[in-house]
PDB file of C-alpha atoms and ligand atoms in Angstrom:
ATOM      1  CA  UNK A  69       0.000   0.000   0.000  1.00 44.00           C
ATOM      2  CA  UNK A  70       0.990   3.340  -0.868  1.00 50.00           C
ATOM      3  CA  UNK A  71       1.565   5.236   2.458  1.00 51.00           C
ATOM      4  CA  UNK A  72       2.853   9.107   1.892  1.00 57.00           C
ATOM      5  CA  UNK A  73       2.711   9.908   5.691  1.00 60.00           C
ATOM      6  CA  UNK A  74       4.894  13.281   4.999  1.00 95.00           C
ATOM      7  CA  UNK A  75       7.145  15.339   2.942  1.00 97.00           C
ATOM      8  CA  UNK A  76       9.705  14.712   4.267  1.00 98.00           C
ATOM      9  CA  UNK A  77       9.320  10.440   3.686  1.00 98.00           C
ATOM     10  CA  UNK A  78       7.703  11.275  -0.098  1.00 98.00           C
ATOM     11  CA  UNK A  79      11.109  13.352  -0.846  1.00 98.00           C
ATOM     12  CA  UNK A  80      13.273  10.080   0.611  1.00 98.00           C
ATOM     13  CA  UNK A  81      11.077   7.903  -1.949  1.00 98.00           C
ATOM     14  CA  UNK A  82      11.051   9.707  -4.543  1.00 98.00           C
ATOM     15  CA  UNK A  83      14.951  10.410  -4.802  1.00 98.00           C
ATOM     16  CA  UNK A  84      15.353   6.750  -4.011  1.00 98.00           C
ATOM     17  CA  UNK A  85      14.435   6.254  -7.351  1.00 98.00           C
ATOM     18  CA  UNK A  86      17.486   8.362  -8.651  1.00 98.00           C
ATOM     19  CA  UNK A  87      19.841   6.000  -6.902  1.00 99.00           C
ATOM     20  CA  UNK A  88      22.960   5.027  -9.019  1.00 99.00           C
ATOM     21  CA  UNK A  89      23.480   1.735  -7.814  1.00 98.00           C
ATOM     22  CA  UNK A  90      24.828  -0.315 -10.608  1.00 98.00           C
ATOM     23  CA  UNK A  91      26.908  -2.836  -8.662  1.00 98.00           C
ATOM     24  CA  UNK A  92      24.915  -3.578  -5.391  1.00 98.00           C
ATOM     25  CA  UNK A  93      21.453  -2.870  -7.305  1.00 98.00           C
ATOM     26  CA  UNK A  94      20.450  -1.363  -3.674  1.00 98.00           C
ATOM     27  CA  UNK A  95      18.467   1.863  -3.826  1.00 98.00           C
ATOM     28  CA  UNK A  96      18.618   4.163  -0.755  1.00 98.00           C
ATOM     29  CA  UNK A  97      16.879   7.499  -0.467  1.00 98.00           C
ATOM     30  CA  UNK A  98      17.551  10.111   2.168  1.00 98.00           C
ATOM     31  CA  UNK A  99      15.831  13.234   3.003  1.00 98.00           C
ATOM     32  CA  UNK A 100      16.014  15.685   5.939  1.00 98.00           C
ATOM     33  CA  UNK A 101      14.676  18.414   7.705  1.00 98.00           C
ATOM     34  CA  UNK A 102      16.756  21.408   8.154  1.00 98.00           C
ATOM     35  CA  UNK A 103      16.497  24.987   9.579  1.00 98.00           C
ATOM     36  CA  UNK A 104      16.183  26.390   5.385  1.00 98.00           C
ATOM     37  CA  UNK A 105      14.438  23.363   3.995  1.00 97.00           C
ATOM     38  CA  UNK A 106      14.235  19.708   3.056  1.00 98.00           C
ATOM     39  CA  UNK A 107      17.000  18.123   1.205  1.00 98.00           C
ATOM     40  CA  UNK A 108      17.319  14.953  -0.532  1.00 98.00           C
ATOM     41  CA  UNK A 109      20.104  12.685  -1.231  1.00 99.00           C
ATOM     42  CA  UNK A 110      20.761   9.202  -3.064  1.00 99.00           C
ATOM     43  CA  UNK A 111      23.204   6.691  -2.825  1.00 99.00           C
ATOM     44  CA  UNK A 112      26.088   7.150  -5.449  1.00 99.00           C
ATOM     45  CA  UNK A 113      28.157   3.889  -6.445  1.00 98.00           C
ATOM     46  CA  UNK A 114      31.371   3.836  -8.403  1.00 98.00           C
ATOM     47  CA  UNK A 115      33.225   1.172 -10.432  1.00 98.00           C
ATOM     48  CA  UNK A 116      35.817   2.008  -7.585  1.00 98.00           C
ATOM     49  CA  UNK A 117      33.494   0.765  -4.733  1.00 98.00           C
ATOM     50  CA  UNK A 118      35.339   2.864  -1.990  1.00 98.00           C
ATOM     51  CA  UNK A 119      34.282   5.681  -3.591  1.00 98.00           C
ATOM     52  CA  UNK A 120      30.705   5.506  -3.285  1.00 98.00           C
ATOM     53  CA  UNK A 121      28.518   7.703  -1.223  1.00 98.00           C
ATOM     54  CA  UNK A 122      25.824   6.922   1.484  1.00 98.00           C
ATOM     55  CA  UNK A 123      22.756   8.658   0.680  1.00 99.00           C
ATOM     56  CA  UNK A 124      22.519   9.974   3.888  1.00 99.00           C
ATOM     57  CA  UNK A 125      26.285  11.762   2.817  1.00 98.00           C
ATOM     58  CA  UNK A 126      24.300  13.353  -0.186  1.00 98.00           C
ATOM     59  CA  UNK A 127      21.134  14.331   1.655  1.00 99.00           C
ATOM     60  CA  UNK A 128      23.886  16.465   4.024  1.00 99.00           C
ATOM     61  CA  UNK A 129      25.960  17.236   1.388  1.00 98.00           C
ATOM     62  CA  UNK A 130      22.837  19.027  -0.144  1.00 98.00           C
ATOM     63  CA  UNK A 131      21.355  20.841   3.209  1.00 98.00           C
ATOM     64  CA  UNK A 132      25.066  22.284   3.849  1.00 98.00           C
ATOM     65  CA  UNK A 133      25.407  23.598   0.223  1.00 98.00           C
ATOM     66  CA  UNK A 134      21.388  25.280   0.870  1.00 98.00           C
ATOM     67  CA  UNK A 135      22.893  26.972   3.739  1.00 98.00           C
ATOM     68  CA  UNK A 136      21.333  24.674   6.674  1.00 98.00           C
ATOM     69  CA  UNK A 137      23.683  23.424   9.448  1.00 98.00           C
ATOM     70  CA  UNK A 138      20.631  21.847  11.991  1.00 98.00           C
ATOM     71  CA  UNK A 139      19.120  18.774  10.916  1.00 98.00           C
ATOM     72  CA  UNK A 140      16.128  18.343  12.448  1.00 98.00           C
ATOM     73  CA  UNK A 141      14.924  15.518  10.875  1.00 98.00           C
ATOM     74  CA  UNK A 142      15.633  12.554   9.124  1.00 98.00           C
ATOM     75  CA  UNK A 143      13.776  10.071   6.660  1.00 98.00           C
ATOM     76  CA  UNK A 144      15.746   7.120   4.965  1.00 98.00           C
ATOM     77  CA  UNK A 145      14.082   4.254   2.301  1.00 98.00           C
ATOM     78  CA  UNK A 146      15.335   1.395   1.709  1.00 98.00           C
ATOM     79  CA  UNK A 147      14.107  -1.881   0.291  1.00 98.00           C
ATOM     80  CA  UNK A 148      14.711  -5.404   2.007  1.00 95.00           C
ATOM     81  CA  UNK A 149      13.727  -7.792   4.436  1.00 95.00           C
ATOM     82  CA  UNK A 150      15.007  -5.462   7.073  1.00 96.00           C
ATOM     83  CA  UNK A 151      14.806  -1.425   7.798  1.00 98.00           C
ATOM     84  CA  UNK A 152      17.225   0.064   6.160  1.00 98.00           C
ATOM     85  CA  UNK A 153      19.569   2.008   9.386  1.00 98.00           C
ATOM     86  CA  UNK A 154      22.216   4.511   8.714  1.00 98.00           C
ATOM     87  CA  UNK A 155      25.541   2.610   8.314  1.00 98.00           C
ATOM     88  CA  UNK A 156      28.088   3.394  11.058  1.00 98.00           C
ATOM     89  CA  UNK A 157      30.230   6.290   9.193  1.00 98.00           C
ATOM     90  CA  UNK A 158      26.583   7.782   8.461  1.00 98.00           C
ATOM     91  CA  UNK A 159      25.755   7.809  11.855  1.00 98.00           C
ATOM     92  CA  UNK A 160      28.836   9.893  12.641  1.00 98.00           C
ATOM     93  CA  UNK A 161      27.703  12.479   9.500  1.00 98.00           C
ATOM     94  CA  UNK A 162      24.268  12.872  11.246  1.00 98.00           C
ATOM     95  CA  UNK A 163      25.593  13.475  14.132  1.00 98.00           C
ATOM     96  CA  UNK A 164      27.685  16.264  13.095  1.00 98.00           C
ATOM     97  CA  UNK A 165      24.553  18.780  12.292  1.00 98.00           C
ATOM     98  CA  UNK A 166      22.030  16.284  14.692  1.00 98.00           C
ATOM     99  CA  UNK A 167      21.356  16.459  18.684  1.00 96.00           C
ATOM    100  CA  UNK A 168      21.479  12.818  20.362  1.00 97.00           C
ATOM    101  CA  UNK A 169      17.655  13.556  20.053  1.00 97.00           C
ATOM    102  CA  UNK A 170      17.238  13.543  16.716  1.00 98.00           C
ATOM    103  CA  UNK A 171      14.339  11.351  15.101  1.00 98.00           C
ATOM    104  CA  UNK A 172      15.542   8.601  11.810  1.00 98.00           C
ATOM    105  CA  UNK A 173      12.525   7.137  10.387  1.00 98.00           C
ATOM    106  CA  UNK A 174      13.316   4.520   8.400  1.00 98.00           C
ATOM    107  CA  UNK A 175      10.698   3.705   5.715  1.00 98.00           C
ATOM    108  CA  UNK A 176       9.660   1.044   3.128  1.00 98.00           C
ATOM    109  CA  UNK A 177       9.851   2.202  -0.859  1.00 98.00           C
ATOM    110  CA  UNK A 178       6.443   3.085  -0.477  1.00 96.00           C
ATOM    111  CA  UNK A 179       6.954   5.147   2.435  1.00 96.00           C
ATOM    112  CA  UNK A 180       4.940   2.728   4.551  1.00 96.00           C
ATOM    113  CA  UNK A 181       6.952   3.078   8.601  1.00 95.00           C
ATOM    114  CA  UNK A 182       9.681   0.161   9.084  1.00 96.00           C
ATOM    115  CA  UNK A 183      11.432   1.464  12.042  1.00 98.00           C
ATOM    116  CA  UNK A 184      12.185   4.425  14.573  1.00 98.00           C
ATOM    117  CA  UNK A 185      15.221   5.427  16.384  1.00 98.00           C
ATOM    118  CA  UNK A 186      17.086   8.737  17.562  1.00 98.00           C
ATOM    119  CA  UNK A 187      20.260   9.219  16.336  1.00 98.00           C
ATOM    120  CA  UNK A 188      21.221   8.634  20.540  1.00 98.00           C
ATOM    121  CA  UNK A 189      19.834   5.444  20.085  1.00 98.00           C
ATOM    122  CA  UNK A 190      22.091   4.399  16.540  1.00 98.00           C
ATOM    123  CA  UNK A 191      25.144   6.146  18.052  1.00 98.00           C
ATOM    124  CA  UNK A 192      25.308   5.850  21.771  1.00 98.00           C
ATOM    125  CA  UNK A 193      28.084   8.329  23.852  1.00 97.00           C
ATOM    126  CA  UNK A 194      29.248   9.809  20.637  1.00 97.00           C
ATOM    127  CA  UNK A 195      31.427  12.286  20.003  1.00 97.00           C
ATOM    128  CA  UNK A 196      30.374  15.025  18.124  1.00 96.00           C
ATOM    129  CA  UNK A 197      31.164  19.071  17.600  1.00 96.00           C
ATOM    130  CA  UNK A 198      31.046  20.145  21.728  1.00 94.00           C
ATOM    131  CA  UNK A 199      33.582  17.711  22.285  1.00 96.00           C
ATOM    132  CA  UNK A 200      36.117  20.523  20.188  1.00 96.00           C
ATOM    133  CA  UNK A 201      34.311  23.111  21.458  1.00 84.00           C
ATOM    134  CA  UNK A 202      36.751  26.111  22.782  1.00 67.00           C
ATOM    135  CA  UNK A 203      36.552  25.766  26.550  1.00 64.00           C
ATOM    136  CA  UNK A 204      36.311  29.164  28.197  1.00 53.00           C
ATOM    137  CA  UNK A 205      37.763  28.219  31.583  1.00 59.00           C
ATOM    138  CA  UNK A 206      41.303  27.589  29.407  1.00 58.00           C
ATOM    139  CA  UNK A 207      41.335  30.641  27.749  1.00 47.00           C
ATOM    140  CA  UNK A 208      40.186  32.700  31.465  1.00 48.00           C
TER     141      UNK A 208
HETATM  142  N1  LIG B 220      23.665   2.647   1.562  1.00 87.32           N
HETATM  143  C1  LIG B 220      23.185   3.900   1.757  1.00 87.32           C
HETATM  144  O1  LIG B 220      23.135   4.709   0.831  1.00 87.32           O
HETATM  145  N2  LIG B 220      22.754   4.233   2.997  1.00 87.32           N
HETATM  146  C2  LIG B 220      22.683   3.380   4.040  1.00 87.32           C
HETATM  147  O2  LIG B 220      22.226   3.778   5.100  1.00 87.32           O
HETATM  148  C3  LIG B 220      23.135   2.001   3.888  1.00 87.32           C
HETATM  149  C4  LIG B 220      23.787   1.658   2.594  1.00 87.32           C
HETATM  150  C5  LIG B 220      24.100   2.275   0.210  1.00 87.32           C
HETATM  151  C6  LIG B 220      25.568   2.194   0.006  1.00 87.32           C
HETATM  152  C7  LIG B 220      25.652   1.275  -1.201  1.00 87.32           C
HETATM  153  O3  LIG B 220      25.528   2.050  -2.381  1.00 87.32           O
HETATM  154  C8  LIG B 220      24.448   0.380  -1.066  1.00 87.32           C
HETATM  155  O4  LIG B 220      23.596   1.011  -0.157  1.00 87.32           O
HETATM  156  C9  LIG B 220      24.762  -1.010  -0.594  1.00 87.32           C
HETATM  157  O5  LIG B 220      25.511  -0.974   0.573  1.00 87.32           O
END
């Protein structure tokens, strides 16, 4: 069944569909919610498989090049037996522009719900940007 709950999960579906994903024939659509915007991202394969890119990497890729720095949401589809999770470098992406309370929906290609986790959840005690903050009580 067709299930468009939001924007933000019709944007992950439909740029799912613009996946280049020659070698692993795996189609993954990202899309989140920023301070500016939504922004949508797929995942990019190369004949050099290193090189590929998440679509999660995209979807940021795009919000930071539209001027956002806050995600404030997060929608990923993904086809498969099982929901399809940020993979562990991804987490560490979201987690640049994403509090510990950040919601990831993960979603069927129809946008029907799969699964539901904050980004504390996928990426327990991470590190992230306050860890390099500049700490006052050095500087006096
Ligand atoms: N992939 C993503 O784009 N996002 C994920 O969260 C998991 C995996 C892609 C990478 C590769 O192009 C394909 O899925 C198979 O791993």
């Amino acid at each position: 069944m067709t299930e468009y709950a939001d924007d933000l999960v019709a944007a992950a579906v439909a740029v799912r569909l613009c996946a280049y994903a020659p070698y692993s024939g795996f189609f993954v659509g990202a899309a989140i919610r920023s301070e500016v915007g939504i922004h949508a991202g797929c995942n990019v394969e190369n004949a050099a498989y290193p090189q590929g890119n998440c679509a999660e990497a995209g979807a940021i890729s795009a919000m930071v090049a539209a001027g956002g720095r806050q995600i404030r949401e997060v929608v990923i589809a993904g086809d498969g037996a099982t929901p399809v999770t940020p993979c562990g470098g991804c987490r560490q992406r979201l987690r640049e522009f994403g509090a510990p309370e950040l919601v990831i929906r993960m979603v069927g290609v129809d946008g029907g719900a799969r699964l539901v986790r904050t980004l504390g959840e996928l990426l327990p005690d991470s590190f992230g940007p306050d860890h390099l903050a500049p700490d006052s009580s050095v500087r006096g």
